[in-house]
């Protein structure tokens, strides 16, 4: 029969002694049967649960109905019981934890081979971006970043792509759905280039500025060997009071030599971007065939046998772009600057001789570990 608390009819000292003794002996003998964590919880609840634990019953059945002149004496006994029960429950907890069943469940087989955690490495695209950033850091540029979900205003309008301008069609844009109720310039899209960060930075910092902007960009290009709906750009912007096209050429020539080696040559050919005027493409002498167009007896594919590779777009910042940030000190009559942008994935492809951009994003460790 498990121990139960019964009502007291006799509150004499002798009767109280015997009741308390009975309770303690039940407590001790129940404590010896605890051999696991589950046992211990049941033991604790049986004695200490607020609702119907033994302590509560002692309170209800012994202390509360005690006659006035015995209250003090019974109160002291109840305190003693409480203390003793708490101590016993604590000690039993320690004992049940050091029990052999716990040791069994935590046993270690030290003869098993260890867990091998391979060390990671920079992804080839990130590595290329970091190399580019570090060349510009050494020239005193700082790094700027911006959101990948952009408004039409920052992605197009403020970069001199007015609504309905045909240049917008050259960037197959992924728009966020259900934006039709908003004014055009507030509608959200996935940025198609890192250029919005130019405007965002010029809104925050007064000239002069020199920044590079690495980041992910998105276009509605179906994936194939040379296209991916997500790719990486690095963009740069320098604005000061007397910047000329010669500064652009000198900076970019230095940059590409620092990245690919001092033997490469550069040349510029006219191009068009809405946010630069004049605009140019920088070509670099093919660093794969050395500019000859041939690799042994095979035609050089990366330069299509021309000996030159288009590496980036650039130009002098269009004064119309400065109009959007004129209030922050970018008066197009006073400041001038140049901007440039390149695809980091494409540079990594050329640098490492990879023939499919998809390989970069498939997460195949066998491919990626070649670059570690
Ligand atoms: Zn070549």
Short mmCIF file of N, CA and C and ligand atoms in Angstrom, two decimals, residues 285-295 299-309, ligand 1:
data_model
loop_
_atom_site.label_atom_id
_atom_site.label_comp_id
_atom_site.label_asym_id
_atom_site.label_seq_id
_atom_site.Cartn_x
_atom_site.Cartn_y
_atom_site.Cartn_z
N UNK A 285 43.70 42.70 -74.18
CA UNK A 285 44.33 41.73 -75.08
C UNK A 285 44.15 40.34 -74.48
N UNK A 286 43.83 39.37 -75.33
CA UNK A 286 43.43 38.05 -74.82
C UNK A 286 44.56 37.44 -73.99
N UNK A 287 44.26 37.23 -72.72
CA UNK A 287 45.30 36.70 -71.81
C UNK A 287 45.35 35.18 -71.87
N UNK A 288 44.52 34.59 -72.74
CA UNK A 288 44.54 33.13 -72.89
C UNK A 288 45.48 32.74 -74.03
N UNK A 289 45.38 33.47 -75.18
CA UNK A 289 46.26 33.16 -76.31
C UNK A 289 47.37 34.19 -76.46
N UNK A 290 47.42 35.14 -75.53
CA UNK A 290 48.45 36.17 -75.62
C UNK A 290 48.20 37.16 -76.75
N UNK A 291 46.98 37.16 -77.30
CA UNK A 291 46.64 38.14 -78.33
C UNK A 291 46.83 37.60 -79.74
N UNK A 292 47.32 36.36 -79.87
CA UNK A 292 47.59 35.83 -81.20
C UNK A 292 46.34 35.28 -81.88
N UNK A 293 45.32 34.94 -81.09
CA UNK A 293 44.13 34.32 -81.67
C UNK A 293 44.25 32.80 -81.79
N UNK A 294 45.40 32.24 -81.47
CA UNK A 294 45.61 30.79 -81.62
C UNK A 294 46.17 30.21 -80.35
N UNK A 295 45.73 29.00 -80.06
CA UNK A 295 46.35 28.24 -78.97
C UNK A 295 46.93 26.99 -79.61
N UNK A 299 42.09 27.41 -82.92
CA UNK A 299 41.67 28.80 -82.76
C UNK A 299 41.27 29.07 -81.30
N UNK A 300 41.60 30.29 -80.79
CA UNK A 300 41.27 30.62 -79.40
C UNK A 300 39.79 30.99 -79.31
N UNK A 301 39.04 30.19 -78.53
CA UNK A 301 37.60 30.43 -78.44
C UNK A 301 37.22 31.66 -77.62
N UNK A 302 37.82 31.86 -76.42
CA UNK A 302 37.37 32.99 -75.59
C UNK A 302 37.43 34.34 -76.31
N UNK A 303 38.43 34.55 -77.20
CA UNK A 303 38.50 35.85 -77.88
C UNK A 303 37.97 35.74 -79.31
N UNK A 304 37.42 34.59 -79.66
CA UNK A 304 36.90 34.34 -81.01
C UNK A 304 37.96 34.68 -82.06
N UNK A 305 39.20 34.36 -81.71
CA UNK A 305 40.34 34.53 -82.62
C UNK A 305 40.70 35.99 -82.91
N UNK A 306 40.04 36.92 -82.20
CA UNK A 306 40.31 38.33 -82.48
C UNK A 306 41.53 38.83 -81.71
N UNK A 307 41.92 38.11 -80.67
CA UNK A 307 43.03 38.57 -79.84
C UNK A 307 42.59 39.56 -78.76
N UNK A 308 41.31 39.95 -78.76
CA UNK A 308 40.82 40.91 -77.76
C UNK A 308 39.55 40.37 -77.09
N UNK A 309 39.39 40.70 -75.80
CA UNK A 309 38.20 40.28 -75.07
C UNK A 309 37.55 41.53 -74.46
ZN1 LIG B 1 42.49 34.57 -77.36
#
